[in-house]
PDB file of C-alpha atoms in Angstrom:
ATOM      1  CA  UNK T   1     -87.666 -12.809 -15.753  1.00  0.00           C
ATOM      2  CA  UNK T   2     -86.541  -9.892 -17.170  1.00  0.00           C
ATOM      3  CA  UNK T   3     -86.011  -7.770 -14.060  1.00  0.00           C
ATOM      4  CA  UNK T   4     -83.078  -8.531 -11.328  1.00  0.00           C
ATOM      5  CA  UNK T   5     -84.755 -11.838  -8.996  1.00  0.00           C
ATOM      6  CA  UNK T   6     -84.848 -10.425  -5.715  1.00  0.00           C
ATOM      7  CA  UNK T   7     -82.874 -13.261  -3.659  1.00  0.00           C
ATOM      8  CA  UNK T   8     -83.080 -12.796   0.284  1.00  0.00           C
ATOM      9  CA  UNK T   9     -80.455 -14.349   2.938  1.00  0.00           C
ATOM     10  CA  UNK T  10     -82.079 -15.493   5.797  1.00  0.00           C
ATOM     11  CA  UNK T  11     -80.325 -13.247   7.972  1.00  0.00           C
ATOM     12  CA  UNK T  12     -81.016 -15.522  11.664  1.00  0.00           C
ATOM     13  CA  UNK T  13     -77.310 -16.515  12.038  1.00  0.00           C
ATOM     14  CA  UNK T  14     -73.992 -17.021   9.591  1.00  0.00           C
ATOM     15  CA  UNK T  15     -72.285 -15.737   7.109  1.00  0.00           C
ATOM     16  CA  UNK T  16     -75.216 -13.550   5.498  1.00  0.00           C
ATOM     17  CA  UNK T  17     -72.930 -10.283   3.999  1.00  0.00           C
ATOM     18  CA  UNK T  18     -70.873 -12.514   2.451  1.00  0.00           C
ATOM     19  CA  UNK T  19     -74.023 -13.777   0.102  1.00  0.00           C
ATOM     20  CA  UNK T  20     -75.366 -10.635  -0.177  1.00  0.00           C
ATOM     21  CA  UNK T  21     -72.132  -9.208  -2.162  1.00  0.00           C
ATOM     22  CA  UNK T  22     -72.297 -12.677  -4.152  1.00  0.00           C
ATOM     23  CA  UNK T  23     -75.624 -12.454  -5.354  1.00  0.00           C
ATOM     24  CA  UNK T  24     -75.394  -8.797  -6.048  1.00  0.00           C
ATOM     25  CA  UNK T  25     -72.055  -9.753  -8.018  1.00  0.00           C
ATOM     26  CA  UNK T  26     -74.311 -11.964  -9.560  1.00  0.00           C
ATOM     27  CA  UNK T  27     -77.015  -9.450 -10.978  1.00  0.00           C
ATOM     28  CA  UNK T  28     -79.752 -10.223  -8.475  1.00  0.00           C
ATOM     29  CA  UNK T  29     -81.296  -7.919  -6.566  1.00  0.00           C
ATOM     30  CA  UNK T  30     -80.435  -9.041  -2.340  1.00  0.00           C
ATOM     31  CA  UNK T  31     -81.966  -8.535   1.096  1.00  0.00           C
ATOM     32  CA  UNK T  32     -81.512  -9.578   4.205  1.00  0.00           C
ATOM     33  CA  UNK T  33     -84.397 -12.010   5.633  1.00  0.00           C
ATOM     34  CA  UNK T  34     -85.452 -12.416   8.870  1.00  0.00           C
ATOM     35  CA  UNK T  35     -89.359 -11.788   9.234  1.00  0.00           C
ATOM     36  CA  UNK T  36     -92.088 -13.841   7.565  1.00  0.00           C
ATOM     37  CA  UNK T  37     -93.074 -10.792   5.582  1.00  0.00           C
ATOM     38  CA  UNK T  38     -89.871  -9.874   4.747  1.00  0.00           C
ATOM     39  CA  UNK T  39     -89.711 -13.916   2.935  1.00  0.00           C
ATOM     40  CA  UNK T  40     -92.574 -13.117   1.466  1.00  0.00           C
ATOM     41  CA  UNK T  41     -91.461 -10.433  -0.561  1.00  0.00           C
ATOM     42  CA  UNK T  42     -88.601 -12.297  -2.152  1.00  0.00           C
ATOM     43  CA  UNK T  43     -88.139 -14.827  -5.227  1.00  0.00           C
ATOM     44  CA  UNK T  44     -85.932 -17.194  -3.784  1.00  0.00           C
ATOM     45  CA  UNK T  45     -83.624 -17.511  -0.770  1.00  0.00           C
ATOM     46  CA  UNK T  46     -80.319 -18.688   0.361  1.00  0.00           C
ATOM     47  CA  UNK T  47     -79.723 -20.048   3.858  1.00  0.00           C
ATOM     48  CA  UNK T  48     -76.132 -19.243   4.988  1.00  0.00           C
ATOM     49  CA  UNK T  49     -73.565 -21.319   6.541  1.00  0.00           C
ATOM     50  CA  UNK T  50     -73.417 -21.137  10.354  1.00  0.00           C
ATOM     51  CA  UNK T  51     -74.555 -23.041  13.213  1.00  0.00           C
ATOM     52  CA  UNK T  52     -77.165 -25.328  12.387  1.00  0.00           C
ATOM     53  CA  UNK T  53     -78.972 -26.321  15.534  1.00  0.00           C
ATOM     54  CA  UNK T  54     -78.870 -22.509  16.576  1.00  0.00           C
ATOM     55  CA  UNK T  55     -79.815 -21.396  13.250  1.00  0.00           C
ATOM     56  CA  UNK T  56     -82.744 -23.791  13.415  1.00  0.00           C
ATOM     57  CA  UNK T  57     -84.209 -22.868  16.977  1.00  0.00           C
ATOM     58  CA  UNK T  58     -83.795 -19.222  15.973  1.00  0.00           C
ATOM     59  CA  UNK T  59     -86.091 -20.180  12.663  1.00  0.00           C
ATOM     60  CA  UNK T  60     -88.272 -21.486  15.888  1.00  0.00           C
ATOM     61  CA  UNK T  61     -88.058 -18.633  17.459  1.00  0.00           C
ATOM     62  CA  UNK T  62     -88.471 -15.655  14.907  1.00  0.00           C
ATOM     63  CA  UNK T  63     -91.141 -17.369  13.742  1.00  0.00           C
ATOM     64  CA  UNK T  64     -90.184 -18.477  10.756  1.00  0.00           C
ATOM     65  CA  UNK T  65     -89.735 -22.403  10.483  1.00  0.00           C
ATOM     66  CA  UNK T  66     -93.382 -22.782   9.279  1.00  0.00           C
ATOM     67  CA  UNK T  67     -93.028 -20.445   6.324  1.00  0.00           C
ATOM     68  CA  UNK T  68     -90.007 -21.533   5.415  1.00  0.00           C
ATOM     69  CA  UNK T  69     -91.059 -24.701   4.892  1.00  0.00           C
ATOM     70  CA  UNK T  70     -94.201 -24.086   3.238  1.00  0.00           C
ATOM     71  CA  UNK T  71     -92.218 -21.584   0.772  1.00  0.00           C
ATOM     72  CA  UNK T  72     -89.737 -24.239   0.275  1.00  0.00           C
ATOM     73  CA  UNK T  73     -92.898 -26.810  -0.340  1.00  0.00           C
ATOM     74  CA  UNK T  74     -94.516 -24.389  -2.622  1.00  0.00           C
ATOM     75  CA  UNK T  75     -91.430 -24.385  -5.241  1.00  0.00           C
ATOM     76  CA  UNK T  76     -89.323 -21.661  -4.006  1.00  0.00           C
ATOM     77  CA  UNK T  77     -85.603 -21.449  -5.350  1.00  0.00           C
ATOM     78  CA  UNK T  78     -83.398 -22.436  -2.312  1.00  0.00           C
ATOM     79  CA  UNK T  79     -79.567 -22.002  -1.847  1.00  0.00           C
ATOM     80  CA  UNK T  80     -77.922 -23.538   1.273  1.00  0.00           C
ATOM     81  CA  UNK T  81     -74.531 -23.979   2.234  1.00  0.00           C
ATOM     82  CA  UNK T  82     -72.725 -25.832   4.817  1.00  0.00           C
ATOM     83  CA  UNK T  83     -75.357 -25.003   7.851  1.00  0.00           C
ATOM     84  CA  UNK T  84     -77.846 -24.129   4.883  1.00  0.00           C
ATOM     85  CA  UNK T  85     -77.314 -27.581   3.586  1.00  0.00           C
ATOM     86  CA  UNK T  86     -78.341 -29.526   6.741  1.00  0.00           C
ATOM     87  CA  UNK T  87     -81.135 -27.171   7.071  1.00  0.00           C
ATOM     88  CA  UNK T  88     -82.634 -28.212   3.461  1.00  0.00           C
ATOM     89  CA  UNK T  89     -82.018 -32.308   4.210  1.00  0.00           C
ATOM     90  CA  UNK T  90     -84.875 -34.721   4.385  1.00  0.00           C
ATOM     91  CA  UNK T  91     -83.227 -36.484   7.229  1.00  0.00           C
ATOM     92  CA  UNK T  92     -79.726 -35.401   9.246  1.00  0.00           C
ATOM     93  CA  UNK T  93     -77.716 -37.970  11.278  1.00  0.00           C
ATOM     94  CA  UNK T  94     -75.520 -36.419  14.054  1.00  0.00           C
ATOM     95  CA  UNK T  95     -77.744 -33.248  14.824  1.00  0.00           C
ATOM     96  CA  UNK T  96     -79.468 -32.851  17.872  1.00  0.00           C
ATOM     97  CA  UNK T  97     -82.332 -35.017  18.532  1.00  0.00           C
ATOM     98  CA  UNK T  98     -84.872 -31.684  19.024  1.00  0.00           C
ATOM     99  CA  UNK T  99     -82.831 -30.402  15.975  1.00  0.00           C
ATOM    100  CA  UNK T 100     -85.493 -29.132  12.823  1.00  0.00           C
ATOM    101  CA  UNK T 101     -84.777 -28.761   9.244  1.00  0.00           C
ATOM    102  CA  UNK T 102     -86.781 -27.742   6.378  1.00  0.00           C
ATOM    103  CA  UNK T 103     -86.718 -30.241   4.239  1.00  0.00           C
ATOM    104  CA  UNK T 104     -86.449 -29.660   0.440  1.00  0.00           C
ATOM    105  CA  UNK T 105     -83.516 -32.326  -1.043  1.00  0.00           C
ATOM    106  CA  UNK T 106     -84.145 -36.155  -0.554  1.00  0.00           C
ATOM    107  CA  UNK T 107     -80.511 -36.522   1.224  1.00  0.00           C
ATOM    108  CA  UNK T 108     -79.162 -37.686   4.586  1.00  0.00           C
ATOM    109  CA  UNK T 109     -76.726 -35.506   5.581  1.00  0.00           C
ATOM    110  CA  UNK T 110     -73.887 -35.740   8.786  1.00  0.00           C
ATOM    111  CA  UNK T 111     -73.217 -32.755  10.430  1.00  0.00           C
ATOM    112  CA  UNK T 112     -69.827 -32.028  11.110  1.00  0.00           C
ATOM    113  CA  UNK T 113     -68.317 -34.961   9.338  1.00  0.00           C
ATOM    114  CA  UNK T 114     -65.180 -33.248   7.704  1.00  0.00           C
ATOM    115  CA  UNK T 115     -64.384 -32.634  11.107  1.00  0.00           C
ATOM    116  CA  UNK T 116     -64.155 -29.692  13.889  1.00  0.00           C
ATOM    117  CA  UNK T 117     -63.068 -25.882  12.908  1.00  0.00           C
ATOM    118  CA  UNK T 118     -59.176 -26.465  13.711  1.00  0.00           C
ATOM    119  CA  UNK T 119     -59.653 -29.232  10.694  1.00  0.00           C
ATOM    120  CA  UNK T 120     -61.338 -26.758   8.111  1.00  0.00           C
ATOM    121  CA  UNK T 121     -59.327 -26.576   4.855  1.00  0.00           C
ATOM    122  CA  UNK T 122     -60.239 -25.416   1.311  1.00  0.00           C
ATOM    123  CA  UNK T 123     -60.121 -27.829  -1.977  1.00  0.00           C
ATOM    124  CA  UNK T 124     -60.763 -27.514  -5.663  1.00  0.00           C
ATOM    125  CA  UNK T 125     -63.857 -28.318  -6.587  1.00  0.00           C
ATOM    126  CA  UNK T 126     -65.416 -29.704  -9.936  1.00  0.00           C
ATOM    127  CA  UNK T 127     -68.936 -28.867 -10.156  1.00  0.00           C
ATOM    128  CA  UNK T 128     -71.605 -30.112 -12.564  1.00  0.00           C
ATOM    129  CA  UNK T 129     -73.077 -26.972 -14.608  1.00  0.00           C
ATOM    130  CA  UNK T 130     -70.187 -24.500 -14.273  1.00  0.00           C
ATOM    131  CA  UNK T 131     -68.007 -23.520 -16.797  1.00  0.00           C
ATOM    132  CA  UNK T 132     -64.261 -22.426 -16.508  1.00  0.00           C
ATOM    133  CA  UNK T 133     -63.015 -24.831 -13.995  1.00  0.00           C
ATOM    134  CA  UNK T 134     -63.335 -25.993 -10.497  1.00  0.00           C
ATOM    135  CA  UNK T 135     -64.211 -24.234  -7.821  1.00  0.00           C
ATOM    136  CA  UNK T 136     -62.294 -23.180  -4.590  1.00  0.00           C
ATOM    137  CA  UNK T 137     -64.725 -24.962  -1.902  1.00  0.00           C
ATOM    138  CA  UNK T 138     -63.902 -23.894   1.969  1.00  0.00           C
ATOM    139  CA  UNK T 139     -65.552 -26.216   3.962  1.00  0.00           C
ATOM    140  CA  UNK T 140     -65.589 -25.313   7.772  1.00  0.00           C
ATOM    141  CA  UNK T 141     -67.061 -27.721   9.956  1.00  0.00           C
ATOM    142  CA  UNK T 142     -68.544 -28.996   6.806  1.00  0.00           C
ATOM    143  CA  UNK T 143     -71.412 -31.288   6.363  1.00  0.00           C
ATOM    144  CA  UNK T 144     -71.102 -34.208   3.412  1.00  0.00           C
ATOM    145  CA  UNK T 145     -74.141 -35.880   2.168  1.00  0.00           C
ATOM    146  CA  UNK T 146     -74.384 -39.906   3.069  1.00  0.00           C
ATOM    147  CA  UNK T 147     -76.926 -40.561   0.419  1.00  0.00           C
ATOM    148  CA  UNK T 148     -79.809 -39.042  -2.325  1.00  0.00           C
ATOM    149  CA  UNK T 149     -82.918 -40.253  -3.113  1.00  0.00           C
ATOM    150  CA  UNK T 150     -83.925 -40.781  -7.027  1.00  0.00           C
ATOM    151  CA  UNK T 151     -84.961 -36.950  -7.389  1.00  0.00           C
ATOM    152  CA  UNK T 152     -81.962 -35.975  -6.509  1.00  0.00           C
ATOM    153  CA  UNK T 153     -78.777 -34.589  -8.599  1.00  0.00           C
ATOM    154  CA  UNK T 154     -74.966 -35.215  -7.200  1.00  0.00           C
ATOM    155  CA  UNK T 155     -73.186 -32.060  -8.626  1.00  0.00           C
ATOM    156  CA  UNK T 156     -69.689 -32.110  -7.446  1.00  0.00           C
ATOM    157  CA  UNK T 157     -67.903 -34.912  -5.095  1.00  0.00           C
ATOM    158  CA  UNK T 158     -64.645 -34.421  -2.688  1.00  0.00           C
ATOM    159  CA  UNK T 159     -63.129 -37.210  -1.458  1.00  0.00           C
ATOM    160  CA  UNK T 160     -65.682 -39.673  -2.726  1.00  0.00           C
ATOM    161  CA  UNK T 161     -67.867 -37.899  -0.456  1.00  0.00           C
ATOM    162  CA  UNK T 162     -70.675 -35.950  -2.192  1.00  0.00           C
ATOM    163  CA  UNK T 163     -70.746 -32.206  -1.454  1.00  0.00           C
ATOM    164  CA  UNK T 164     -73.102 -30.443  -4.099  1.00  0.00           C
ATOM    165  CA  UNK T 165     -76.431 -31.616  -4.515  1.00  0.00           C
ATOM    166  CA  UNK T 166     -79.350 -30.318  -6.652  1.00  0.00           C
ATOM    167  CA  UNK T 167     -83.588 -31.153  -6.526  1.00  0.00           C
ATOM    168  CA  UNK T 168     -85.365 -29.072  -8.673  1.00  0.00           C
ATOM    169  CA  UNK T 169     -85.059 -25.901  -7.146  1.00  0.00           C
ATOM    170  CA  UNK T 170     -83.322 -26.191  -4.535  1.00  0.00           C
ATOM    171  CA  UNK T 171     -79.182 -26.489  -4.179  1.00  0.00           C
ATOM    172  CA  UNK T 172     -77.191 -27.346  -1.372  1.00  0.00           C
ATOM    173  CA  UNK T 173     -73.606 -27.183  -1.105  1.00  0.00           C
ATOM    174  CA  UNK T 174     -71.165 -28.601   1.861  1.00  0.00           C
ATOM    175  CA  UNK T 175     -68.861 -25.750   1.841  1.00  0.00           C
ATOM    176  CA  UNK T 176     -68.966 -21.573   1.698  1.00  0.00           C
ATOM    177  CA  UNK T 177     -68.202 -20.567  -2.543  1.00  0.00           C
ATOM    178  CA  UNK T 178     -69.174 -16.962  -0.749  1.00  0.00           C
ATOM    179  CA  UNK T 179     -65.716 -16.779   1.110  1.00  0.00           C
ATOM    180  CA  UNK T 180     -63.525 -17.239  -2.270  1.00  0.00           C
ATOM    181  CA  UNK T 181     -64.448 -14.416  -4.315  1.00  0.00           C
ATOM    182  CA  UNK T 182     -65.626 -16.696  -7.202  1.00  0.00           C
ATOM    183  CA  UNK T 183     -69.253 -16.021  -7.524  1.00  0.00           C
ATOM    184  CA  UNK T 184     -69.660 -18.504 -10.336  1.00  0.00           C
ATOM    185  CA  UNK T 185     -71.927 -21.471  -7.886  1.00  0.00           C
ATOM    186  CA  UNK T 186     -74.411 -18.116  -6.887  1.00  0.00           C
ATOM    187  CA  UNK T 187     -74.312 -16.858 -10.583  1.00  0.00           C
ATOM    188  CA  UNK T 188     -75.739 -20.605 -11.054  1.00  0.00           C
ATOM    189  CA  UNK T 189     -78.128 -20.299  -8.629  1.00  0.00           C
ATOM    190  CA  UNK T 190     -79.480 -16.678  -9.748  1.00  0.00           C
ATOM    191  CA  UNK T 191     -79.894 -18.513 -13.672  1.00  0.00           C
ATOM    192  CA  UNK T 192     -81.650 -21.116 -11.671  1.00  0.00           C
ATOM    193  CA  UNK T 193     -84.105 -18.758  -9.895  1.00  0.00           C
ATOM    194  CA  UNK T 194     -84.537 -17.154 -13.495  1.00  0.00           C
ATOM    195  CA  UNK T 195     -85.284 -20.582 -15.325  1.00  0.00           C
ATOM    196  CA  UNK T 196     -88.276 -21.265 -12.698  1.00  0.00           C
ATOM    197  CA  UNK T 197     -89.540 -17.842 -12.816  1.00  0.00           C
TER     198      UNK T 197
END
């Protein structure tokens, strides 16, 4: 791909001008997403930390659950973090029990399971596939990931609890690399979205 990838931010709920500046710090080209034409247009996507039951019955309700998932079945790059992350799981303990995600990673993830917002904190991070040092991690109600399936890659732990977790083209993280000024995890994820173009 020799042109900018055109990376959208589903744009339902979150954090979304945050990745936009990231990914354009990044050399892609990003858009906000928030219509099932609007997905259509793009190369890959990255779902933005939030509030995941809302963010999921607003996917419901903009119509956009169904494409997501058949984008994300079809081999379409995905980025989520924290919110983004429990949206991509296979299977999600503590969420609501009408709760829907995409799918996308073989995980289980627990919502909430660093604790509630007064308990948010930041850590370094060391991350699998980037260079120059860990990463500064904010984690905010954060998710962590219980367990992976064979396909799956653990790319960075915290606590023995595993926060950054890769399948093929998709990438989840626990925690918000948007909020820290180092764009190095969505410079990894725009030379992923390049390698499967």
């Amino acid at each position: 791909m020799n042109n900018p990838p055109v990376i959208g931010v589903l744009a339902l709920q979150g954090d979304v001008r945050e990745h936009l500046i990231a990914l354009a710090s990044a050399d892609a080209v990003a858009r906000p997403v928030r219509r099932p034409e609007e997905l259509a247009e793009v190369d890959a996507l990255v779902i933005p930390g939030g509030e995941s039951t809302t963010m999921s019955k607003l996917a419901v309700l903009f119509g956009m659950l169904e494409p997501l998932r058949e984008r994300v079945r079809a081999g379409m790059p995905v980025y989520g973090t924290c919110a983004g992350m429990i949206m991509l799981a296979d299977k999600l303990l503590g969420g609501r029990e009408d709760q829907e995600t995409l799918g996308g990673i073989d995980m289980i993830v627990r919502r909430n399971a660093f604790g509630r917002q007064n308990e948010s904190f930041e850590a370094s991070i060391e991350f699998a596939g980037i260079a120059d040092g860990p990463v500064e991690g904010v984690f905010i109600r954060a998710p962590w990931v219980e367990s992976v399936g064979a396909a799956a890659e653990v790319l960075a732990t915290y606590d023995g609890h595993t926060v950054a977790v890769r399948q093929g083209n998709v990438l989840a993280t626990s925690f918000h690399p948007e909020l820290t000024g180092d764009h190095r995890v969505h410079a990894y994820f725009v030379d992923m979205v390049r390698a499967g173009s």
